[in-house]
Coordinates of C-alpha atoms in Angstrom, one line a residue:
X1 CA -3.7 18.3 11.3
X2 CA -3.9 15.7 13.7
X3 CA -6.4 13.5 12.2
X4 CA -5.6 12.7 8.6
X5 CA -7.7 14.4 5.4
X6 CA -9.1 11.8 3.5
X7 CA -7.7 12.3 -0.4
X8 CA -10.9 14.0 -1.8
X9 CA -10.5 16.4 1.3
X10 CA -6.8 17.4 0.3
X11 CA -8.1 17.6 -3.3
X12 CA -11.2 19.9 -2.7
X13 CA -8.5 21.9 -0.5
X14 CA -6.0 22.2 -2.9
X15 CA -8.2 23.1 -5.6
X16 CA -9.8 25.9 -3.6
X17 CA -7.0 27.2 -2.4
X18 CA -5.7 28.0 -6.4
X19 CA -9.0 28.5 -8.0
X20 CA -9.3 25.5 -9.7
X21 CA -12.7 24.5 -10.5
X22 CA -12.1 22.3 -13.7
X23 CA -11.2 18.5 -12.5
X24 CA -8.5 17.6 -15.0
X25 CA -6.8 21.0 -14.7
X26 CA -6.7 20.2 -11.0
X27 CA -5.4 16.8 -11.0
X28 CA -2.7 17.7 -13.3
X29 CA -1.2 20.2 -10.7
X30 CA -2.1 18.0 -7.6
X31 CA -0.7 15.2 -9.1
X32 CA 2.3 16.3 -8.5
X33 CA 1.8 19.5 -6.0
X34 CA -0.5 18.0 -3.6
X35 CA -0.2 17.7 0.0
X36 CA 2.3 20.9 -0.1
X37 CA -0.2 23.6 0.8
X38 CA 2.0 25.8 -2.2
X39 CA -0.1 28.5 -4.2
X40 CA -0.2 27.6 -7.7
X41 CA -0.2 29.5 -10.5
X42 CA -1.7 27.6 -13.3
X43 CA -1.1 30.3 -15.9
X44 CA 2.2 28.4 -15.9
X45 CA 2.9 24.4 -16.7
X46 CA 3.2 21.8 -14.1
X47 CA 6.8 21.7 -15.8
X48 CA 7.9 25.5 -15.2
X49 CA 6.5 24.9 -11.7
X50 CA 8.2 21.5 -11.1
X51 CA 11.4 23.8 -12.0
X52 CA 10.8 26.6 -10.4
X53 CA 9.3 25.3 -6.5
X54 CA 10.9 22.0 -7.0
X55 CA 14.2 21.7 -9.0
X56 CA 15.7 24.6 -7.8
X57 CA 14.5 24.2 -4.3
X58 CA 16.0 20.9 -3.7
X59 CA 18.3 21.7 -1.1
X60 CA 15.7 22.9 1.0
X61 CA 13.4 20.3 0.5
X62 CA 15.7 17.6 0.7
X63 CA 16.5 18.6 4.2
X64 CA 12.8 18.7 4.8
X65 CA 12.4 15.0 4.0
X66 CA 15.2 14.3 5.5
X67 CA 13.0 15.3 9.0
X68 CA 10.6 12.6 8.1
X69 CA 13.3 9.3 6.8
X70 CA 16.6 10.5 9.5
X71 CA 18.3 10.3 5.7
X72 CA 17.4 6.2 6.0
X73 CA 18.6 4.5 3.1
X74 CA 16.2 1.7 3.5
X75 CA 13.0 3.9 4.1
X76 CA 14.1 6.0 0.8
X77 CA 14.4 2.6 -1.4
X78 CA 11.4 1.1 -0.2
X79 CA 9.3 4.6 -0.7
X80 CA 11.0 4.8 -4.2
X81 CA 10.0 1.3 -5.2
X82 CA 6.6 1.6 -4.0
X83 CA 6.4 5.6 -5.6
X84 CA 7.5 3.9 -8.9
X85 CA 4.8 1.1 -9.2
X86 CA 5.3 -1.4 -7.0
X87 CA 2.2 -1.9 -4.8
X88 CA 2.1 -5.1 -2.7
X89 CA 4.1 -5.1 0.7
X90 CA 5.3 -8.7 0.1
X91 CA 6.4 -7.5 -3.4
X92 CA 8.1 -4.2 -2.2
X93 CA 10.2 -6.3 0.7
X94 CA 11.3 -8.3 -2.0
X95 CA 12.7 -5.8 -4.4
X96 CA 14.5 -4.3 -1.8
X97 CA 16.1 -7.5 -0.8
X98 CA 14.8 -6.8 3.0
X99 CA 13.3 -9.8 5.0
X100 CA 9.8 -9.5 6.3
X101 CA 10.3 -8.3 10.2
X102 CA 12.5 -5.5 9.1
X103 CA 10.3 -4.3 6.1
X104 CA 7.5 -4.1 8.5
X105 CA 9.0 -2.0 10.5
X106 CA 10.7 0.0 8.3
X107 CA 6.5 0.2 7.1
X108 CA 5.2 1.3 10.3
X109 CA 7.5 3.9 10.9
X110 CA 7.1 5.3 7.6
X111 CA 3.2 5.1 8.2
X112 CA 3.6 6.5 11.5
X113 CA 5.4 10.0 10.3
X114 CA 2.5 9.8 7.3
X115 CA 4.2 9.2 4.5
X116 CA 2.7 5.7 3.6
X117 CA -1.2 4.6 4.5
X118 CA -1.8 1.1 4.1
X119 CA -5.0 0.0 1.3
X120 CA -6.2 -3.5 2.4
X121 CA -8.7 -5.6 0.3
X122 CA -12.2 -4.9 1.3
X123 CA -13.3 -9.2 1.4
X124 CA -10.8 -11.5 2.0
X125 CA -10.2 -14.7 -1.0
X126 CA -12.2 -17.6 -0.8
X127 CA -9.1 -19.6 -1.1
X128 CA -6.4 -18.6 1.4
X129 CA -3.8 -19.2 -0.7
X130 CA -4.3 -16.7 -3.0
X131 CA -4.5 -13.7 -0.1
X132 CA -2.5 -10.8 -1.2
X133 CA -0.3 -9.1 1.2
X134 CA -1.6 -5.3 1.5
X135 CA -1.3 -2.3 -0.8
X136 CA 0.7 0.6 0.3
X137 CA 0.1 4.0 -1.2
X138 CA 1.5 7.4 -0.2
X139 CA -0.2 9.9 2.3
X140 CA 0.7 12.7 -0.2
X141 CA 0.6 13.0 -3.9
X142 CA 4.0 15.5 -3.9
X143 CA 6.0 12.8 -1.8
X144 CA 5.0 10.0 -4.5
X145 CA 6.2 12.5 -7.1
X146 CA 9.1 13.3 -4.9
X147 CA 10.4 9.6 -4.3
X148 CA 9.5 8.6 -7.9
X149 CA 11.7 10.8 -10.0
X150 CA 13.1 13.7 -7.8
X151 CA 15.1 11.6 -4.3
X152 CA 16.2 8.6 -6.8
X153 CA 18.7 11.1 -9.0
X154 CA 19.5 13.7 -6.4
X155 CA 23.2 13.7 -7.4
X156 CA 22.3 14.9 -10.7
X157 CA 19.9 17.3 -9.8
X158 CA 22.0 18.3 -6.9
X159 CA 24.5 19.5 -9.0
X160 CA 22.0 21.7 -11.3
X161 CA 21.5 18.8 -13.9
X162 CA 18.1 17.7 -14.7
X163 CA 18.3 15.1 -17.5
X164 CA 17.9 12.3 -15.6
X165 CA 15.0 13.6 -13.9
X166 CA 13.7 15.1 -16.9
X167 CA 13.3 11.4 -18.6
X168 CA 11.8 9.5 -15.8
X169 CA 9.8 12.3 -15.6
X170 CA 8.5 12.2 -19.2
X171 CA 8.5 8.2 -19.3
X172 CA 5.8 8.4 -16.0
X173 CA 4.0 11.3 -16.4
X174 CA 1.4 10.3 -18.7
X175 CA -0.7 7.5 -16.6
X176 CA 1.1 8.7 -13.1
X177 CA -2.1 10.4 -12.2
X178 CA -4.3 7.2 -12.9
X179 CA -3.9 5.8 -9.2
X180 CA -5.0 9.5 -7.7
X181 CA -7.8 9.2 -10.6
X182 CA -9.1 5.6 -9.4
X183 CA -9.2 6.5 -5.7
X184 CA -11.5 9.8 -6.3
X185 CA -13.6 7.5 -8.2
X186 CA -14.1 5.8 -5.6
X187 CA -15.7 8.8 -3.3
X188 CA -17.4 9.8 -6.8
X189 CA -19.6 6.4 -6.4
X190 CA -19.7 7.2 -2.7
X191 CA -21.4 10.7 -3.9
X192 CA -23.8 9.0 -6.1
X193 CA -24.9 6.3 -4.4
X194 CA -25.9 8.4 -1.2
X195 CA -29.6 8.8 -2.1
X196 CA -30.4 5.5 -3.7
X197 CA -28.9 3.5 -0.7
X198 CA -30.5 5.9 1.8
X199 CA -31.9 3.6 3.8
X200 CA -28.8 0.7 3.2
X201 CA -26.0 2.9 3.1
X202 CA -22.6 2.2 2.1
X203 CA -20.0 1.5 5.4
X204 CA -17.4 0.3 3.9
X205 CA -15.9 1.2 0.4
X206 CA -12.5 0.3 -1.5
X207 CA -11.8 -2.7 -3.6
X208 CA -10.8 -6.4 -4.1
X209 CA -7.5 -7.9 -4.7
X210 CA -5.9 -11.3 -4.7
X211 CA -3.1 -12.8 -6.4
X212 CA -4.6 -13.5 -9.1
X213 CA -7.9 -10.8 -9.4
X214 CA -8.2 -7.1 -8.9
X215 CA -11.9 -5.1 -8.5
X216 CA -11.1 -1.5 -8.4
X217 CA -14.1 -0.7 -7.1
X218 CA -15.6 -2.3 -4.3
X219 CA -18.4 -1.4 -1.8
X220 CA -20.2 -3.1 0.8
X221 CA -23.6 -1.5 2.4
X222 CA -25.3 -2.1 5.6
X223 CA -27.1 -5.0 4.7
X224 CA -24.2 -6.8 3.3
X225 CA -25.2 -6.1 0.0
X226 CA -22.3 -5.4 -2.7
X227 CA -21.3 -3.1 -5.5
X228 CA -18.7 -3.9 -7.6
X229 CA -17.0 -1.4 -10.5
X230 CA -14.4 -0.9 -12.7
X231 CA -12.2 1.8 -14.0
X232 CA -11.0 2.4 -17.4
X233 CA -8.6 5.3 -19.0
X234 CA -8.1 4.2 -22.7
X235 CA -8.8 6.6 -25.3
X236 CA -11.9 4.4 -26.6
X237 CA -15.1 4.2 -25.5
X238 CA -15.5 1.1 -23.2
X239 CA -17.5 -1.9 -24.8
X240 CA -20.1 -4.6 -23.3
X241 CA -16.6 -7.0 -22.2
X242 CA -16.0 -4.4 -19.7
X243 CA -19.4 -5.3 -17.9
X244 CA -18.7 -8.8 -18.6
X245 CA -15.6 -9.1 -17.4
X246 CA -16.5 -7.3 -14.0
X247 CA -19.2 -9.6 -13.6
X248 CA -17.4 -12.9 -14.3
X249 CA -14.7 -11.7 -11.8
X250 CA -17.1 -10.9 -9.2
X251 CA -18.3 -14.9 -10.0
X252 CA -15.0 -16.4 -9.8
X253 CA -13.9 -15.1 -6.4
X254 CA -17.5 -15.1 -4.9
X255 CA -18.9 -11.7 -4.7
X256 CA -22.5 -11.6 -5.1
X257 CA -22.6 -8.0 -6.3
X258 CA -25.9 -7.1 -6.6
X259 CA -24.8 -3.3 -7.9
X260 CA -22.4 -2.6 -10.6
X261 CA -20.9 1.0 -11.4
X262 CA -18.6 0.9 -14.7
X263 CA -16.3 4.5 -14.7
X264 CA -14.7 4.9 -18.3
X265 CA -13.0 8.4 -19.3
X266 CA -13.9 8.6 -22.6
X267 CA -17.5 7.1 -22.1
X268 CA -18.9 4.2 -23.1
X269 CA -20.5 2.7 -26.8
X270 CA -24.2 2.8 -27.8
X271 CA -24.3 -1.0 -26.8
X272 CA -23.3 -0.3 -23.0
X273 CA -25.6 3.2 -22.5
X274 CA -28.6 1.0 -24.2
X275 CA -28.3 -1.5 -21.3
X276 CA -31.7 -1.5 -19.9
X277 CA -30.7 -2.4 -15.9
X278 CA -31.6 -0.3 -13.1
X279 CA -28.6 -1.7 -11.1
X280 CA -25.7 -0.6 -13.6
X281 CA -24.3 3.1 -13.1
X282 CA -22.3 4.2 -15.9
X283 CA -19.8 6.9 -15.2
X284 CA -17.0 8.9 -17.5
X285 CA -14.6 12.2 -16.7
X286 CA -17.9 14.9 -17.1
X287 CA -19.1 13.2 -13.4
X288 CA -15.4 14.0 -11.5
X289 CA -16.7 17.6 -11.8
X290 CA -18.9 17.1 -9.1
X291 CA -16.1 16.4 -6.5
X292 CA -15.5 20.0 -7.0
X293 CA -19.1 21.3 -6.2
X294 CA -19.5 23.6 -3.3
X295 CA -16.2 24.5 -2.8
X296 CA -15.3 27.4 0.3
X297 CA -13.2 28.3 2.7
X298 CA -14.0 25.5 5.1
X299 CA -12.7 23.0 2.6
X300 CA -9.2 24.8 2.8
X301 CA -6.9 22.6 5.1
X302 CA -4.0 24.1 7.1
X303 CA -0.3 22.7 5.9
X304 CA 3.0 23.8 7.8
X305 CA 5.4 23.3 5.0
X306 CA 7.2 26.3 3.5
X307 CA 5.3 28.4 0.5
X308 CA 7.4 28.2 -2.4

């Protein structure tokens, strides 16, 4: 693949190629299995398959990984730190006690060979001091899985013992598909917003950050005109402060959204849906089903790793 899938393009892929057409189902197993090009069989838990293609694989993909890093301790710190949570470049050079011109580069190699894409605010802060350094992400769902709680206790798991794993594991796994979640949200509102800005289109979508203030959602359109969203993944319904809060962010770091686009998993309260404005889109779990409309053959993308 020489030019690089966008996310929703490995996920449409990877849930044609196992027969998934229920969104959560697939973004349990992709969660962890995607980017592999593996058949799934999701008669069986992502746990039994984490054992069975992963755990007692290891050797084999270890030396696999090893093809992309050279076995680089700093590259396999640096992708653990940032496959565990931390975000922020300036952040990530930090915990790994690396100065800046050496974490670069240690960054652009490790973007180079695909592993790591950079995610850079979509508007800059009105006050330069409070510019963030960039976000880095992982090309591949598997290899953030990989580096989070597979590569960090491989002497354990090397040796056939999986407790350590096991407990990371379990101490991630319930919101460790929440960053995959919040960046197909983001071509959801892409999806949505196609025939109502027809004629002022959307060319350039992603969100805000600054030291201080994070949008999840953030679009701009031809015109210059904005949209501006939030996600949220509690197990209540999201209330009016949601809107509110959006809106007085948006204010305080001088935004002049003129769209807003509020995504909430388990929906929203009667005070929210009773909102009379024609520029608030509210969205919940039911709309990710549409990100697997359509699917065929020419959504399946070719991988050369091994089938497990």
């Amino acid at each position: 693949m020489s030019k690089r899938p966008t996310l929703l393009q490995h996920f449409r892929s990877f849930a044609y190629q196992n027969n998934i057409r229920n969104f959560d189902v697939a973004l349990e197993y992709f969660t962890v299995f995607g980017g592999t090009g593996w058949d799934i069989d999701t008669s069986k838990s992502v746990d039994e398959l984490i054992k069975e293609k992963v755990l007692c694989n290891y050797e084999a993909l270890h030396k696999g990984v090893i093809n992309f890093t050279h076995g680089n301790g700093l590259y396999h710190l640096m992708l653990t730190i940032i496959a565990q949570g931390v975000e922020f470049e300036e952040a990530v050079f930090k915990k790994a006690g690396v100065g800046r011109d050496k974490g670069e580069d240690a960054v652009d190699y490790l973007e180079l060979k695909s592993l790591l894409k950079f995610d850079t605010s979509l508007e800059e802060p009105r006050n330069e001091r409070y510019k963030q350094s960039d976000k880095l992400l992982f090309e591949f769902p598997f290899m953030r899985f990989w580096f989070a709680t597979i590569s960090p206790y491989y002497q354990t798991i090397s040796k056939g013992d999986f407790s350590e794993f096991e407990e990371k594991w379990y101490a991630l796994r319930g919101n460790f598909s929440i960053l995959l979640s919040n960046h197909l949200a983001l071509e959801l509102v892409k999806e949505r917003f196609v025939t109502k800005f027809k004629s002022d289109p959307i060319v350039s979508l992603g969100s805000y950050y600054d030291k201080k203030i994070e949008i999840s959602i953030l679009a701009k359109r031809k015109s210059g005109k904005m949209l501006a969203g939030e996600c949220k993944y509690s197990k209540t319904e999201a209330k009016m402060h949601m809107l509110n809060s959006l809106k007085e962010k948006c204010e305080k770091v001088g935004l002049n959204a003129d769209e807003y686009v509020l995504f909430s998993k388990n929906g929203f309260t009667s005070e929210v849906k009773e909102v009379n404005d024609k520029n608030l889109m509210l969205l919940s779990n039911e709309d990710f089903a549409s990100l697997l409309d359509g699917l065929s053959e020419k959504d399946l993308l070719i991988y050369k790793n091994k089938k497990y």
